[in-house]
XYZ file of C-alpha atoms in Angstrom:
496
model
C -35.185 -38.931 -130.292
C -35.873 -42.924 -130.266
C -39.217 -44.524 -128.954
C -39.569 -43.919 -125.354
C -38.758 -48.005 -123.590
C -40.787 -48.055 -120.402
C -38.367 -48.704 -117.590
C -37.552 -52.437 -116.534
C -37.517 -53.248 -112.916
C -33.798 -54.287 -111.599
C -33.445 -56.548 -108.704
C -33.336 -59.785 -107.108
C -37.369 -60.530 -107.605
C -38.402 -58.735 -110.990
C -42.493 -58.692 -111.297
C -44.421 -61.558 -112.857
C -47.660 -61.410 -114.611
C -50.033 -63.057 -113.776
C -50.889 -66.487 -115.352
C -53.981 -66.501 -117.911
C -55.741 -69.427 -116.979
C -59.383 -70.908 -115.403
C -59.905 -73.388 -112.804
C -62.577 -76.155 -113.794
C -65.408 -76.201 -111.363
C -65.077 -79.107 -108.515
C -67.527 -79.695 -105.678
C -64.970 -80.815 -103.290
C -62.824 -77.841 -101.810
C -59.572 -77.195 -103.518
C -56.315 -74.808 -103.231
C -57.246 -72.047 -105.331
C -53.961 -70.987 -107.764
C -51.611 -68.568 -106.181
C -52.182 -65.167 -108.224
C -48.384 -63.602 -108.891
C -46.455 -61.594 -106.441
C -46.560 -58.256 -106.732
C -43.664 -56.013 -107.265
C -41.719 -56.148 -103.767
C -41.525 -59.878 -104.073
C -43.270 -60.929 -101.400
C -47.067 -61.863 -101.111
C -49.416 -59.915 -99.898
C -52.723 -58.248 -100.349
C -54.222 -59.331 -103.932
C -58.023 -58.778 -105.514
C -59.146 -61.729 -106.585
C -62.088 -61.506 -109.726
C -63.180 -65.620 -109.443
C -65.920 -66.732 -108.144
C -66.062 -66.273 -103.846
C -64.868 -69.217 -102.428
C -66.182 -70.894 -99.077
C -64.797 -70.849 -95.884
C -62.148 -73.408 -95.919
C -60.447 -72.454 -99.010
C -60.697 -69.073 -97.697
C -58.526 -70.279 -94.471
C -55.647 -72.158 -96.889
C -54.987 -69.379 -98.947
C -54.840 -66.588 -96.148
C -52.579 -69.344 -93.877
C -50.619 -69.774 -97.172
C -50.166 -65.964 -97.919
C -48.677 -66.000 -94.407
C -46.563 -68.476 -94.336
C -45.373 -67.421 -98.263
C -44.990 -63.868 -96.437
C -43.106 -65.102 -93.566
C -40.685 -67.156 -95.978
C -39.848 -63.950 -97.446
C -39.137 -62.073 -94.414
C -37.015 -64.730 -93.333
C -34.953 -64.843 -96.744
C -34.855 -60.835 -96.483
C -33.095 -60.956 -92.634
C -30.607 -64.033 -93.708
C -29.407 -61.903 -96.531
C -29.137 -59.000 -94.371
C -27.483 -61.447 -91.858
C -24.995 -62.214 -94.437
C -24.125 -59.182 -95.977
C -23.736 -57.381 -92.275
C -20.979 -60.313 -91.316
C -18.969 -59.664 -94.448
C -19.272 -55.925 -93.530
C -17.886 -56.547 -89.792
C -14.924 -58.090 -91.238
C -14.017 -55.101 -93.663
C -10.710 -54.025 -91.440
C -10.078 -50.817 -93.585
C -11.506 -47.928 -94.821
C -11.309 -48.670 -97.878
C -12.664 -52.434 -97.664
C -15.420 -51.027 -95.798
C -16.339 -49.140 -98.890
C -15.788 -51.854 -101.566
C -17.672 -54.092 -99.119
C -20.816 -51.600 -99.045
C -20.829 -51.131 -102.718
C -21.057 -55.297 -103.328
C -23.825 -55.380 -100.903
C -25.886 -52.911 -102.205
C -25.431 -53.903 -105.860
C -26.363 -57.094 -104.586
C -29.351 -55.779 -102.987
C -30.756 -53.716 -106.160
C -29.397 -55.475 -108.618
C -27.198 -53.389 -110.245
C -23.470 -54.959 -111.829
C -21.779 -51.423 -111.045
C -21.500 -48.364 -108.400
C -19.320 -46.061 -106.786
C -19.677 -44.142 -103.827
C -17.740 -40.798 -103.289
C -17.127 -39.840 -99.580
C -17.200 -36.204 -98.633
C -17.621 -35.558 -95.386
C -19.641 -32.221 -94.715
C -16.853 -31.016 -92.112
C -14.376 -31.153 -94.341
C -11.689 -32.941 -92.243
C -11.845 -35.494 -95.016
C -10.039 -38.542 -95.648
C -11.766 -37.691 -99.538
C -12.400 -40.627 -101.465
C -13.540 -41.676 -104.667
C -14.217 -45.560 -105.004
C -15.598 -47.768 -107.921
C -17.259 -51.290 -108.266
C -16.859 -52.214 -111.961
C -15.230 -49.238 -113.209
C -11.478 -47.984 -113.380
C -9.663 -45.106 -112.796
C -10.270 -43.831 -116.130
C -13.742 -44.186 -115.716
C -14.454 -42.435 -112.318
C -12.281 -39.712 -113.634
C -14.757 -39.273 -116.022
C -17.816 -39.121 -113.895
C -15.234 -36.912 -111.663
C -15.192 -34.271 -114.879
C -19.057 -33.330 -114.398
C -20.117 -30.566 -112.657
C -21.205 -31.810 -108.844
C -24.737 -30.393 -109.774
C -25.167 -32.755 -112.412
C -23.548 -36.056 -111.198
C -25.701 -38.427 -110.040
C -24.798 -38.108 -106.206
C -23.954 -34.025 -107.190
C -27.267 -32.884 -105.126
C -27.192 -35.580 -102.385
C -23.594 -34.145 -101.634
C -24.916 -30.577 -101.293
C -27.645 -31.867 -99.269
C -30.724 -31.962 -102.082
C -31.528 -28.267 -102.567
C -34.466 -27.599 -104.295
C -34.382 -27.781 -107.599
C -35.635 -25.537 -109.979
C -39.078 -24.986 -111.543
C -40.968 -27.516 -112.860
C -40.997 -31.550 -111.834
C -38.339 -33.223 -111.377
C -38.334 -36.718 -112.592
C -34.865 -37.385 -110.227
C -36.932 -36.892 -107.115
C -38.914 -39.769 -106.247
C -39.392 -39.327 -102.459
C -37.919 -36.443 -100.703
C -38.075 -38.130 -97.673
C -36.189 -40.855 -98.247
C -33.645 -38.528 -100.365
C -32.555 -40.242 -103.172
C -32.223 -39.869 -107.169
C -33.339 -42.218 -109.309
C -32.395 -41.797 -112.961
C -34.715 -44.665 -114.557
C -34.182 -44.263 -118.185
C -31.036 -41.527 -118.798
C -31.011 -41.834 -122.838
C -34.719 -40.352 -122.961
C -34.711 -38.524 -119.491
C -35.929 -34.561 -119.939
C -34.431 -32.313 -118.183
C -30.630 -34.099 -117.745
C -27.934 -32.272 -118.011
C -26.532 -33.327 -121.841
C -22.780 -33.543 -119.966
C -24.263 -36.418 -117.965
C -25.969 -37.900 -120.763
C -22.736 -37.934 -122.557
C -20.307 -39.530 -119.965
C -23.327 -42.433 -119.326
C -23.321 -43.003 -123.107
C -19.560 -42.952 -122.839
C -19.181 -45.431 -120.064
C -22.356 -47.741 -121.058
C -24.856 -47.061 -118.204
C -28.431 -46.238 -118.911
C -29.865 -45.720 -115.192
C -28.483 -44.752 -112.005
C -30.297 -45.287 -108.506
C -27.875 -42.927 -106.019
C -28.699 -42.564 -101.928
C -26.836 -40.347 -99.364
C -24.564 -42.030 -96.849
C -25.033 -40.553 -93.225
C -25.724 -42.004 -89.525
C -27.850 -40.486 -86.891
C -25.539 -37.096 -86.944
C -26.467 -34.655 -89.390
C -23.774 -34.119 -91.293
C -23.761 -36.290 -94.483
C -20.299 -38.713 -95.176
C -20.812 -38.739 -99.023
C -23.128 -40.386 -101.540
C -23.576 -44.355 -103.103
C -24.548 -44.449 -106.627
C -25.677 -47.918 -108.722
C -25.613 -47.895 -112.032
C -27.385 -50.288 -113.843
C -26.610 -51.116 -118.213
C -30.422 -50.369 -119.688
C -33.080 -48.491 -118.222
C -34.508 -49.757 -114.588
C -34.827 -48.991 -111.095
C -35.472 -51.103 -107.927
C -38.116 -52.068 -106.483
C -39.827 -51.050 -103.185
C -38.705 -54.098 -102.372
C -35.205 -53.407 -102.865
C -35.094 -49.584 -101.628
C -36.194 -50.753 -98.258
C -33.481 -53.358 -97.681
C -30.559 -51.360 -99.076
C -31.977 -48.603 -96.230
C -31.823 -50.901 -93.765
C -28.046 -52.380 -94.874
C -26.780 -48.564 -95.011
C -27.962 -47.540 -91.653
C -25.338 -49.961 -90.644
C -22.966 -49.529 -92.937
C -22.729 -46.156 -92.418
C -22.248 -46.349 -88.680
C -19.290 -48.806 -89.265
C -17.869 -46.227 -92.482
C -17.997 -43.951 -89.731
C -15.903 -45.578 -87.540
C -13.262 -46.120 -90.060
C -13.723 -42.346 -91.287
C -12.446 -41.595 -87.400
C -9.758 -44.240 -87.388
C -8.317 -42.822 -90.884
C -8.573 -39.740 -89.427
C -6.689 -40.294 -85.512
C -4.147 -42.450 -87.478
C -3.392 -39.802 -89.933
C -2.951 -37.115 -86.997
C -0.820 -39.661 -85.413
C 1.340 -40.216 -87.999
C 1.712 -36.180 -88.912
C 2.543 -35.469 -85.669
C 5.188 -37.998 -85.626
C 6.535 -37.089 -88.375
C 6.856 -33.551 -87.514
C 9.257 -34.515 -84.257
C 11.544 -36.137 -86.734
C 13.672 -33.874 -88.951
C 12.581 -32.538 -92.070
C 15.644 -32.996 -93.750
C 19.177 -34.085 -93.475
C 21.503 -31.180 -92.833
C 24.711 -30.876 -95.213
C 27.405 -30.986 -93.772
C 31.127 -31.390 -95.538
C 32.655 -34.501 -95.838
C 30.051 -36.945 -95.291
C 26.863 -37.824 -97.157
C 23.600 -39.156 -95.253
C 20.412 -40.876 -96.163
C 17.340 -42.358 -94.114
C 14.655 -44.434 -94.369
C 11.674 -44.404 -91.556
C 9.089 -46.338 -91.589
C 6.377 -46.181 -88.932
C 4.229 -49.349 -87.033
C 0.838 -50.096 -87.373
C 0.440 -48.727 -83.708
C 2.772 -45.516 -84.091
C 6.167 -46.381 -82.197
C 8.484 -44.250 -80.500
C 11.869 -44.571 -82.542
C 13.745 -41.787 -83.394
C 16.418 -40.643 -85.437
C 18.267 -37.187 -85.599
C 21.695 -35.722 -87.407
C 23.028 -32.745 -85.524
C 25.589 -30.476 -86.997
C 27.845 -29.610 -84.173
C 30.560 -26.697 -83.607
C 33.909 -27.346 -85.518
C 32.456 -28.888 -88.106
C 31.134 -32.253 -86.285
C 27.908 -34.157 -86.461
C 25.990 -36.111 -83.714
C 24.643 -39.439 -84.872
C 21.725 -40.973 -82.577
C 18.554 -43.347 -83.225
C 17.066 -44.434 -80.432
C 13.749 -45.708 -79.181
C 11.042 -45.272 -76.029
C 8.957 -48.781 -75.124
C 5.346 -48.812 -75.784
C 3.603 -47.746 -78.980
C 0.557 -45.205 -79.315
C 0.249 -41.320 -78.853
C 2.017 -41.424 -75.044
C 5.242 -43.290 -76.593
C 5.083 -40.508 -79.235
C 4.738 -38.158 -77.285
C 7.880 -39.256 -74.827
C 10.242 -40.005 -77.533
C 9.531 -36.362 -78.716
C 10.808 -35.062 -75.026
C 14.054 -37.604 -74.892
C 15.006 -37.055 -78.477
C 14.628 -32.797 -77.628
C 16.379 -33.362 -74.472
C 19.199 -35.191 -76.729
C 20.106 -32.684 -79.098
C 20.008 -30.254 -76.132
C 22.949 -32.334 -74.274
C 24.603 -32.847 -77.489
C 25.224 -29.577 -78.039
C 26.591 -28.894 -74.276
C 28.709 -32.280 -74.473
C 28.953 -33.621 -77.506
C 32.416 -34.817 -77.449
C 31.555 -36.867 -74.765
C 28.896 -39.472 -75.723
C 28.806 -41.270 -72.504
C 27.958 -37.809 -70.570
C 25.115 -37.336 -73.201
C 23.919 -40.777 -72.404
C 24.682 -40.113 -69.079
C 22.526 -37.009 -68.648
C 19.525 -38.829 -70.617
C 19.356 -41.543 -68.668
C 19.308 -39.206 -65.540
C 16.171 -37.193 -67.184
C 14.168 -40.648 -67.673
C 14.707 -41.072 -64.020
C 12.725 -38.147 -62.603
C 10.061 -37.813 -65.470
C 9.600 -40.627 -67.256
C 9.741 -43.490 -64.662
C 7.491 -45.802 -65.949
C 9.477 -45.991 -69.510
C 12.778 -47.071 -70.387
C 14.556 -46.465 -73.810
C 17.172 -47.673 -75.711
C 19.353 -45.317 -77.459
C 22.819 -44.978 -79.728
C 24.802 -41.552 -80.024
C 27.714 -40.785 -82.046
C 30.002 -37.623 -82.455
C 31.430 -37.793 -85.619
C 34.792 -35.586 -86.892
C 33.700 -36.117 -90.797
C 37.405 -34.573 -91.838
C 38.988 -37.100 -89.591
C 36.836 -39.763 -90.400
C 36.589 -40.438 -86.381
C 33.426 -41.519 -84.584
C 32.955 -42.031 -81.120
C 29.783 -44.157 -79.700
C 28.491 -45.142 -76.684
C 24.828 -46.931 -76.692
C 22.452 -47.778 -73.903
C 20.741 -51.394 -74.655
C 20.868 -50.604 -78.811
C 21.996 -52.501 -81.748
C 25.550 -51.778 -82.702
C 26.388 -49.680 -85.813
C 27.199 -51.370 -89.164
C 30.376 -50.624 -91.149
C 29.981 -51.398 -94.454
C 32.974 -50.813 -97.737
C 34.978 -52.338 -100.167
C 36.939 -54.243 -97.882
C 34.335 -54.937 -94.431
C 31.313 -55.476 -93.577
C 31.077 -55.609 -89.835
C 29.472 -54.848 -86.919
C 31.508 -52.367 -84.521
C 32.169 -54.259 -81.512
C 30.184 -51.568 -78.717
C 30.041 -52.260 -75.170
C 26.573 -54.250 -74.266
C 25.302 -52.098 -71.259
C 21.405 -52.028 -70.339
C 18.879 -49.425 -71.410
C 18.150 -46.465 -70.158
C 16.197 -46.229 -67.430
C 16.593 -49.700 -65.891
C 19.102 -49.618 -63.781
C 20.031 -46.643 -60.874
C 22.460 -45.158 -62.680
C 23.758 -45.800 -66.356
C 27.019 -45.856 -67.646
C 29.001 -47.810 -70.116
C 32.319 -47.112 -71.752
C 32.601 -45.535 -75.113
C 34.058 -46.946 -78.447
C 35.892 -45.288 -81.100
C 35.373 -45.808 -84.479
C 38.121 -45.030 -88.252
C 36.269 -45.254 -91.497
C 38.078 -45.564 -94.562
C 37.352 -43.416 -97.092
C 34.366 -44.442 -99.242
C 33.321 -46.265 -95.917
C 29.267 -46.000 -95.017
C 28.486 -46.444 -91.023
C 24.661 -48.198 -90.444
C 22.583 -46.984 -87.458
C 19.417 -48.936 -87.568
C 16.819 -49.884 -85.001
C 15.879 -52.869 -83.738
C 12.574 -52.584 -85.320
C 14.163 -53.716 -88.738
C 15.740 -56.619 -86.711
C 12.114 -57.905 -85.485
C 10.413 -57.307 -88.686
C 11.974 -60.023 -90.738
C 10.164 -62.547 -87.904
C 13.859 -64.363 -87.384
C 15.549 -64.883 -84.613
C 17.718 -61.948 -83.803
C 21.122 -63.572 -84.436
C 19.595 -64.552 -88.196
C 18.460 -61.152 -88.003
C 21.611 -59.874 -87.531
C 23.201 -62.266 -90.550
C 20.408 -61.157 -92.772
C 21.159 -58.003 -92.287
C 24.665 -57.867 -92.742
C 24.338 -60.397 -95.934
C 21.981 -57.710 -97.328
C 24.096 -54.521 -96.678
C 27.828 -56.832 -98.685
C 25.657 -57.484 -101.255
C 24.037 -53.432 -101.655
C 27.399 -52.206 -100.740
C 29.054 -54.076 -103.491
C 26.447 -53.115 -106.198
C 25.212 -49.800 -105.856
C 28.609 -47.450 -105.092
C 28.800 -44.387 -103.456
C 25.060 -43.253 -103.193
C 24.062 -43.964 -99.444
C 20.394 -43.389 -101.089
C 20.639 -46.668 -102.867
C 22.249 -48.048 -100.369
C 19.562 -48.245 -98.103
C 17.063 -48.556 -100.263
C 18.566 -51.846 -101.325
C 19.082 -53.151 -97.546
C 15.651 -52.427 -96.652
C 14.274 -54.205 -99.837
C 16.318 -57.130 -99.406
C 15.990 -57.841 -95.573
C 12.377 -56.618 -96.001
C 11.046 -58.698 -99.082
C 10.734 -62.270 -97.979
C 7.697 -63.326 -96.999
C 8.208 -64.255 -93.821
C 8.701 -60.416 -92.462
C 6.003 -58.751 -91.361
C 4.677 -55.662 -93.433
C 1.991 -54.670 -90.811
C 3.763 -54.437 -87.578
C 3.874 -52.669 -84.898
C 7.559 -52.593 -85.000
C 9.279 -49.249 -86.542
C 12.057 -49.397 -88.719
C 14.495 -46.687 -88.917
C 18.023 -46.939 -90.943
C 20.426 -43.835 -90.967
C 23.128 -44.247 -93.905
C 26.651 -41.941 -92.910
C 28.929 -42.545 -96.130
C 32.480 -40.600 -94.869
């Protein structure tokens, strides 16, 4: 084994020694040299071996001591000032945890981390991120045994460890483990040893992340490239940065975790899959808001070999729009089924529902029973976008009566249209969401979207897969529509 290196210190204010020097005597009173900080970086309390001085030099070096003492508290809350703003405006988990891992490697001087989240109730969102080191590498530090890691034992809460010192612990209180010097370290786990070798770090300094509820959130590690740890100095300000950053990780943790419920149980009142049904092939895209939006879509085999058609949509966005579009698009299939042929009764009957228990909501919706052997659709829509017909030889919008949406007017009804396909013909139902996404007027909107379906209907055949795909990509990619919004998007592809 090499020559044991004592451990450098890492950090924004490494030690000094102290300069060898001696003051020639002078009968007038003088400033006596500053003697060198110690190792927190700020002055303080010193022992001083020259000869006593008198009063007044006494005074200027105690005043100076404060004021060099109040300089450094001052630096020490703008640079907490500073790194807190840049955490505020982390909007994302994710950001929140990059944003964390700068700070802190900032804070005790250390070029690389990564912090692993693991919340102790096990509701996750998991998460594994790096500063400085890819995939490969956390993958790596993933392959070791969670007892050995460095944040392994802050994860399981610090048990004891076993007989003997250990070097890790330097103050149960504060719960951390500091790995100063890993390549001559006793006691390390030789898998550790290996993958720090491997990946070129030589200390680790690694802290748990929790707020003032007991379970833990996960663990932030800094790694530093030769043997070190930080200072006093430094462990005290990254403890007072994490107590905030881990109230606002916290806060994202729950926002992850109510937007992921949000979107499951979306998801779930939407179908599963497409059904099969003979004659006529189907694809859809879906695409949720930022907010969680009420548009629907749904494909309902029907007696005699039919299909209903509908996409639809309930104002407002949240849990509560959700929620409603769930009922309406339930009560839907149920009046398909009892009068399908008839779209404008199903309409009819919907509309009628809204009325007595949804009365604050109104809803815009599009149904269509289709004969797929006949290749014969009949439409009637309430306030919605009409279908597009796109083939060899059109590309068109079917000309549907305009009529109001549901719930806005006493009683709802609007004639019917009735639609022939061609063979090899695909019929569009979209919402208006992908309309309002491209951030155009809607009569560019609509041009967009037709240019985009002649050129995908021209290029990519028969598949109704591609087909959308392509639309989507094309009336989707400029820059000018908007990726986050709260808008949904929903396009149902029927290729007859």
């Amino acid at each position: 084994m090499s020559t044991h290196h004592p451990p450098k210190v890492a950090g924004i204010n490494p030690p000094a020694s102290p300069p060898e020097h001696t003051a020639p005597p002078s009968s007038s009173p003088r400033r006596s040299p500053r003697p060198a900080e110690p190792a927190h970086g700020c002055a303080g309390e010193h022992t001083a071996h020259a000869p006593v001085p008198d009063a007044t030099t006494r005074t200027v070096d105690q005043l100076a001591a404060v004021q060099d003492r109040l300089a450094c508290w001052i630096g020490d809350l703008t640079t907490l000032h500073d790194l807190t703003e840049r955490l505020a405006r982390a909007a994302t988990l994710d950001d929140t945890l990059q944003e964390t891992l700068r700070a802190g490697a900032d804070l005790v001087g250390a070029r690389r981390g990564l912090i692993a989240l693991e919340p102790t109730d096990g509701l996750g969102p998991p998460r594994m991120i790096g500063l400085g080191l890819g995939r490969s590498d956390l993958g790596q530090i993933e392959t070791l045994p969670q007892a050995s890691a460095p944040y392994g034992r802050l994860l399981d809460g610090l048990p004891a460890p076993g007989p003997g010192p250990d070097p890790a612990y330097r103050d149960r209180d504060r719960e951390e483990i500091t790995h100063s010097d890993i390549p001559e370290e006793d006691g390390l786990d030789p898998r550790h040893r290996e993958v720090a070798a491997r990946l070129g770090y030589a200390a680790s300094y690694a802290v748990p992340l929790s707020t003032a509820h007991p379970d833990r959130m996960g663990a932030a590690v800094w790694l530093y490239d030769e043997p070190a740890e930080p200072t006093e100095r430094q462990r005290h300000l990254l403890g007072l940065y994490l107590h905030c950053a881990a109230e606002h990780i916290a806060r994202q943790i729950a926002l992850a975790r109510a937007q992921a419920a949000v979107s499951t149980v979306r998801e779930e009142l939407l179908p599963s899959r497409l059904p099969r049904v003979s004659g006529v092939r189907l694809a859809v895209r879906h695409r949720t808001g930022s907010r969680g939006g009420g548009d629907w879509y749904d494909v309902l085999p029907l007696p005699e070999g039919a299909l209903g058609l509908s996409v639809g949509g309930v104002t407002g966005t949240g849990p509560s729009a959700i929620a409603a579009m769930g009922r309406l698009r339930a009560s839907l299939r149920a009046y398909a089924v009892m009068e399908g042929e008839d779209p404008v009764a199903v309409l009819s009957d919907l509309e009628l529902l809204m009325r007595l228990t949804e009365p604050a909501r109104s809803a815009t919706a599009l149904f269509g029973y289709a004969e797929p052997a006949a290749r014969r659709v009949v439409i009637a829509g309430a306030g919605h976008c009409p279908p597009l017909i796109v083939g060899p030889r059109r590309c068109e919008f079917a000309e549907t009566t305009l009529s109001a949406p549901l719930g806005m007017l006493a009683c709802w009804e609007a004639p019917s249209v009735e639609l022939t396909l061609d063979a090899g013909e695909t019929l569009l139902l979209y919402s208006d969401g992908l309309l309002r996404r491209t951030g155009e007027p809607m009569d560019r909107a609509f041009a967009r979207l037709q240019a985009a379906a002649l050129r995908a209907g021209a290029s990519v055949g028969d598949d109704p897969d591609a087909l959308v795909d392509q639309v989507l990509n094309t009336v989707l990619s400029d820059g000018r529509a908007d990726v986050d919004s709260e808008e949904d998007v929903v396009l149902l592809a029927a290729r007859f």
